[in-house]
Amino acid sequence: MSAGAAFAQSGVALAPELTAAEQQLVNGSRAAIIAAGISPKYFDAHFSLARVINTTGDRRVVWRFKVNEYEATVNDAVGSYTDEKGRRVNVHSVGGLLTTAHDITKTIPRTRAERAMRACIGEHGAGAVVYQASGSPPRASLVFTAVSVPKPEKPVEHPAPTPQATPLAGEGARQSDTIRQGGKRKPPLFIGSVDLETGRCVKGVAQVGSPQPGAEKYDQPRP
């Protein structure tokens, strides 16, 4: 029995046109995810192969991870090194990305996740579901992330100009040199991350441009 056929019997449907090198990447990626803490039975039920790339500058295995009503993409970038015997050894990044993984079975409904996000950061964009290590210490989690939508700015009302006495010669130039147009600092945008197992939301500040003084006070996890 070939390596591809043996792997296919584990429950993961693979494309028959995979080369031996691609099949090796897939096998190694599956093993790395299982080593992170996922049980083989859970992996075969919830992970499916989306794509495998094996070129000189890009070696990756992409998985689709589905649990209940959620789906996330897991990208495993594959590097390598040469051991003391001159053999090429693959290194799978997914092992570090999914630190202390576990079999996720129960998740909160999407409607509850949306409510938690609005309570956390207010109105927000569409967001995305990701599967990655989060928290402290890091733990592989299924997370709903989104960025807040800025509130529309109110139009600025400029008061009518007050009549001024005609300045003396040379005086007007000196006064105009001291006038500066003050810019209004925009409020920061917030990033929310809702754990889809617990419903807990962590709130952070989305960095755009130069750091804003005092913005770190918003970087507080929601209890």
mmCIF file of C-alpha atoms in Angstrom, residues 16-216:
data_model
loop_
_atom_site.group_PDB
_atom_site.id
_atom_site.type_symbol
_atom_site.label_atom_id
_atom_site.label_comp_id
_atom_site.label_asym_id
_atom_site.label_seq_id
_atom_site.Cartn_x
_atom_site.Cartn_y
_atom_site.Cartn_z
ATOM 1 C CA PRO A 16 -5.169 11.698 -6.163
ATOM 2 C CA GLU A 17 -2.727 13.853 -8.155
ATOM 3 C CA LEU A 18 -0.496 14.617 -5.143
ATOM 4 C CA THR A 19 3.148 13.883 -5.783
ATOM 5 C CA ALA A 20 5.232 11.911 -3.304
ATOM 6 C CA ALA A 21 6.867 15.144 -2.084
ATOM 7 C CA GLU A 22 3.492 16.835 -1.612
ATOM 8 C CA GLN A 23 2.150 13.792 0.194
ATOM 9 C CA GLN A 24 5.124 13.935 2.536
ATOM 10 C CA LEU A 25 4.331 17.574 3.378
ATOM 11 C CA VAL A 26 0.690 16.675 4.052
ATOM 12 C CA ASN A 27 1.613 13.726 6.266
ATOM 13 C CA GLY A 28 4.079 15.853 8.227
ATOM 14 C CA SER A 29 1.572 18.676 8.647
ATOM 15 C CA ARG A 30 -1.073 16.312 9.975
ATOM 16 C CA ALA A 31 1.445 14.824 12.406
ATOM 17 C CA ALA A 32 2.467 18.317 13.616
ATOM 18 C CA ILE A 33 -1.143 19.308 14.340
ATOM 19 C CA ILE A 34 -1.758 16.063 16.207
ATOM 20 C CA ALA A 35 1.464 16.568 18.179
ATOM 21 C CA ALA A 36 0.171 19.999 19.255
ATOM 22 C CA GLY A 37 -2.673 18.282 21.124
ATOM 23 C CA ILE A 38 -5.370 17.327 18.611
ATOM 24 C CA SER A 39 -6.491 13.698 18.707
ATOM 25 C CA PRO A 40 -6.178 11.761 15.410
ATOM 26 C CA LYS A 41 -9.898 10.941 15.411
ATOM 27 C CA TYR A 42 -10.840 14.605 15.913
ATOM 28 C CA PHE A 43 -8.423 15.708 13.188
ATOM 29 C CA ASP A 44 -9.890 13.314 10.630
ATOM 30 C CA ALA A 45 -13.428 14.477 11.451
ATOM 31 C CA HIS A 46 -12.819 18.240 11.419
ATOM 32 C CA PHE A 47 -9.838 18.961 9.141
ATOM 33 C CA SER A 48 -9.805 18.677 5.361
ATOM 34 C CA LEU A 49 -7.012 19.432 2.944
ATOM 35 C CA ALA A 50 -7.552 22.668 1.006
ATOM 36 C CA ARG A 51 -4.233 23.054 -0.790
ATOM 37 C CA VAL A 52 -0.619 21.931 -0.784
ATOM 38 C CA ILE A 53 2.178 23.989 -2.365
ATOM 39 C CA ASN A 54 5.694 22.691 -2.926
ATOM 40 C CA THR A 55 7.820 25.211 -4.808
ATOM 41 C CA THR A 56 11.308 26.535 -4.173
ATOM 42 C CA GLY A 57 10.134 29.701 -2.469
ATOM 43 C CA ASP A 58 6.825 28.512 -1.039
ATOM 44 C CA ARG A 59 6.156 25.235 0.769
ATOM 45 C CA ARG A 60 2.777 25.203 2.509
ATOM 46 C CA VAL A 61 -0.079 22.981 3.528
ATOM 47 C CA VAL A 62 -3.467 24.690 3.899
ATOM 48 C CA TRP A 63 -6.250 23.045 5.891
ATOM 49 C CA ARG A 64 -9.935 23.846 6.392
ATOM 50 C CA PHE A 65 -10.970 23.428 10.006
ATOM 51 C CA LYS A 66 -14.726 23.076 10.617
ATOM 52 C CA VAL A 67 -16.496 22.758 13.946
ATOM 53 C CA ASN A 68 -20.237 23.293 14.391
ATOM 54 C CA GLU A 69 -21.204 26.456 12.477
ATOM 55 C CA TYR A 70 -17.652 27.822 12.182
ATOM 56 C CA GLU A 71 -14.878 27.368 9.621
ATOM 57 C CA ALA A 72 -11.304 28.627 9.725
ATOM 58 C CA THR A 73 -8.250 28.248 7.508
ATOM 59 C CA VAL A 74 -5.043 26.837 8.975
ATOM 60 C CA ASN A 75 -1.832 27.664 7.097
ATOM 61 C CA ASP A 76 1.218 25.530 7.776
ATOM 62 C CA ALA A 77 4.393 27.032 6.330
ATOM 63 C CA VAL A 78 7.080 24.370 5.979
ATOM 64 C CA GLY A 79 10.760 25.128 6.417
ATOM 65 C CA SER A 80 13.666 22.726 6.660
ATOM 66 C CA TYR A 81 17.179 22.131 7.945
ATOM 67 C CA THR A 82 19.894 19.586 7.296
ATOM 68 C CA ASP A 83 20.745 17.241 10.159
ATOM 69 C CA GLU A 84 24.167 15.867 11.043
ATOM 70 C CA LYS A 85 23.728 12.992 8.577
ATOM 71 C CA GLY A 86 22.987 15.353 5.692
ATOM 72 C CA ARG A 87 19.278 14.585 5.619
ATOM 73 C CA ARG A 88 16.677 17.268 4.974
ATOM 74 C CA VAL A 89 14.282 17.613 7.900
ATOM 75 C CA ASN A 90 11.015 19.526 7.483
ATOM 76 C CA VAL A 91 9.901 21.996 10.146
ATOM 77 C CA HIS A 92 6.173 22.756 10.310
ATOM 78 C CA SER A 93 5.183 26.204 11.629
ATOM 79 C CA VAL A 94 1.715 24.972 12.596
ATOM 80 C CA GLY A 95 3.204 23.275 15.658
ATOM 81 C CA GLY A 96 4.097 26.659 17.129
ATOM 82 C CA LEU A 97 0.917 28.385 15.918
ATOM 83 C CA LEU A 98 -1.340 25.859 17.640
ATOM 84 C CA THR A 99 0.346 25.763 21.030
ATOM 85 C CA THR A 100 -1.405 23.406 23.486
ATOM 86 C CA ALA A 101 -4.225 22.564 21.078
ATOM 87 C CA HIS A 102 -7.234 20.543 22.194
ATOM 88 C CA ASP A 103 -10.340 18.984 20.677
ATOM 89 C CA ILE A 104 -12.959 21.759 20.460
ATOM 90 C CA THR A 105 -16.474 20.333 20.596
ATOM 91 C CA LYS A 106 -18.747 22.964 22.152
ATOM 92 C CA THR A 107 -18.962 26.501 20.762
ATOM 93 C CA ILE A 108 -21.246 29.448 21.456
ATOM 94 C CA PRO A 109 -23.872 30.355 18.807
ATOM 95 C CA ARG A 110 -22.896 32.947 16.222
ATOM 96 C CA THR A 111 -25.612 35.305 17.484
ATOM 97 C CA ARG A 112 -24.090 35.237 20.970
ATOM 98 C CA ALA A 113 -20.617 35.866 19.506
ATOM 99 C CA GLU A 114 -21.958 38.932 17.679
ATOM 100 C CA ARG A 115 -23.576 40.259 20.866
ATOM 101 C CA ALA A 116 -20.356 39.762 22.799
ATOM 102 C CA MET A 117 -18.406 41.635 20.120
ATOM 103 C CA ARG A 118 -20.799 44.615 20.124
ATOM 104 C CA ALA A 119 -20.659 44.792 23.916
ATOM 105 C CA CYS A 120 -16.871 44.685 23.703
ATOM 106 C CA ILE A 121 -16.020 47.187 20.942
ATOM 107 C CA GLY A 122 -19.362 48.561 19.700
ATOM 108 C CA GLU A 123 -20.316 48.565 16.034
ATOM 109 C CA HIS A 124 -17.798 46.647 13.933
ATOM 110 C CA GLY A 125 -17.026 45.263 10.494
ATOM 111 C CA ALA A 126 -17.808 41.780 9.225
ATOM 112 C CA GLY A 127 -14.923 40.156 11.103
ATOM 113 C CA ALA A 128 -13.403 36.719 10.615
ATOM 114 C CA VAL A 129 -13.039 33.379 12.381
ATOM 115 C CA VAL A 130 -9.446 32.302 13.021
ATOM 116 C CA TYR A 131 -7.841 29.317 14.707
ATOM 117 C CA GLN A 132 -4.640 30.323 16.446
ATOM 118 C CA ALA A 133 -2.798 30.529 19.749
ATOM 119 C CA SER A 134 -4.085 33.338 21.966
ATOM 120 C CA GLY A 135 -4.160 34.364 25.609
ATOM 121 C CA SER A 136 -1.488 34.133 28.269
ATOM 122 C CA PRO A 137 -0.096 31.534 28.374
ATOM 123 C CA PRO A 138 -0.845 30.935 24.670
ATOM 124 C CA ARG A 139 -3.470 28.295 23.938
ATOM 125 C CA ALA A 140 -4.905 27.254 20.591
ATOM 126 C CA SER A 141 -8.371 28.786 20.356
ATOM 127 C CA LEU A 142 -11.136 29.325 17.831
ATOM 128 C CA VAL A 143 -11.635 33.094 17.829
ATOM 129 C CA PHE A 144 -13.991 35.598 16.194
ATOM 130 C CA THR A 145 -12.103 38.833 15.480
ATOM 131 C CA ALA A 146 -13.370 42.213 14.245
ATOM 132 C CA VAL A 147 -12.400 45.887 14.131
ATOM 133 C CA SER A 148 -14.701 48.638 15.371
ATOM 134 C CA VAL A 149 -16.322 51.059 12.937
ATOM 135 C CA PRO A 150 -15.507 54.738 13.597
ATOM 136 C CA LYS A 151 -18.442 56.908 14.538
ATOM 137 C CA PRO A 152 -19.376 59.568 11.956
ATOM 138 C CA GLU A 153 -17.832 62.919 12.760
ATOM 139 C CA LYS A 154 -20.134 65.802 13.590
ATOM 140 C CA PRO A 155 -19.778 68.817 11.303
ATOM 141 C CA VAL A 156 -17.730 71.611 12.881
ATOM 142 C CA GLU A 157 -19.602 74.900 13.224
ATOM 143 C CA HIS A 158 -17.387 77.916 12.694
ATOM 144 C CA PRO A 159 -18.533 81.124 14.425
ATOM 145 C CA ALA A 160 -18.915 84.242 12.337
ATOM 146 C CA PRO A 161 -15.699 86.323 12.250
ATOM 147 C CA THR A 162 -15.539 89.243 14.680
ATOM 148 C CA PRO A 163 -14.713 92.608 13.078
ATOM 149 C CA GLN A 164 -11.159 93.609 13.913
ATOM 150 C CA ALA A 165 -9.489 96.978 13.868
ATOM 151 C CA THR A 166 -7.103 97.557 10.988
ATOM 152 C CA PRO A 167 -3.615 96.587 12.215
ATOM 153 C CA LEU A 168 -0.715 98.940 12.007
ATOM 154 C CA ALA A 169 1.826 98.481 9.252
ATOM 155 C CA GLY A 170 3.839 95.306 9.816
ATOM 156 C CA GLU A 171 1.702 94.246 12.795
ATOM 157 C CA GLY A 172 -0.648 91.982 10.830
ATOM 158 C CA ALA A 173 2.210 89.904 9.443
ATOM 159 C CA ARG A 174 3.602 89.262 12.930
ATOM 160 C CA GLN A 175 0.169 88.187 14.233
ATOM 161 C CA SER A 176 -0.522 85.826 11.307
ATOM 162 C CA ASP A 177 2.832 84.147 11.887
ATOM 163 C CA THR A 178 1.595 82.874 15.264
ATOM 164 C CA ILE A 179 -1.706 81.362 14.020
ATOM 165 C CA ARG A 180 -1.740 77.571 13.710
ATOM 166 C CA GLN A 181 -4.562 75.309 12.603
ATOM 167 C CA GLY A 182 -5.021 72.731 15.355
ATOM 168 C CA GLY A 183 -5.744 69.216 14.114
ATOM 169 C CA LYS A 184 -8.347 67.090 15.872
ATOM 170 C CA ARG A 185 -7.074 63.692 16.876
ATOM 171 C CA LYS A 186 -9.319 60.876 15.728
ATOM 172 C CA PRO A 187 -10.451 58.334 18.331
ATOM 173 C CA PRO A 188 -8.683 54.976 18.116
ATOM 174 C CA LEU A 189 -10.199 51.934 16.468
ATOM 175 C CA PHE A 190 -10.577 48.822 18.601
ATOM 176 C CA ILE A 191 -9.888 45.176 17.860
ATOM 177 C CA GLY A 192 -12.099 42.584 19.533
ATOM 178 C CA SER A 193 -11.350 38.868 19.904
ATOM 179 C CA VAL A 194 -14.207 36.670 21.123
ATOM 180 C CA ASP A 195 -13.303 33.159 22.251
ATOM 181 C CA LEU A 196 -15.900 30.960 20.562
ATOM 182 C CA GLU A 197 -15.782 28.388 23.356
ATOM 183 C CA THR A 198 -16.201 30.704 26.361
ATOM 184 C CA GLY A 199 -17.667 33.917 24.867
ATOM 185 C CA ARG A 200 -14.991 36.025 26.574
ATOM 186 C CA CYS A 201 -13.848 39.071 24.595
ATOM 187 C CA VAL A 202 -10.395 40.665 24.701
ATOM 188 C CA LYS A 203 -10.217 44.281 23.545
ATOM 189 C CA GLY A 204 -7.192 45.982 22.015
ATOM 190 C CA VAL A 205 -6.336 49.118 20.065
ATOM 191 C CA ALA A 206 -5.874 48.925 16.304
ATOM 192 C CA GLN A 207 -2.654 50.782 15.472
ATOM 193 C CA VAL A 208 -2.958 53.125 12.498
ATOM 194 C CA GLY A 209 -0.066 55.465 11.769
ATOM 195 C CA SER A 210 1.940 56.884 14.659
ATOM 196 C CA PRO A 211 1.120 55.738 18.211
ATOM 197 C CA GLN A 212 -1.460 57.917 19.906
ATOM 198 C CA PRO A 213 -0.549 59.139 23.405
ATOM 199 C CA GLY A 214 -2.671 57.503 26.049
ATOM 200 C CA ALA A 215 -4.166 54.896 23.717
ATOM 201 C CA GLU A 216 -2.810 52.083 25.876
#
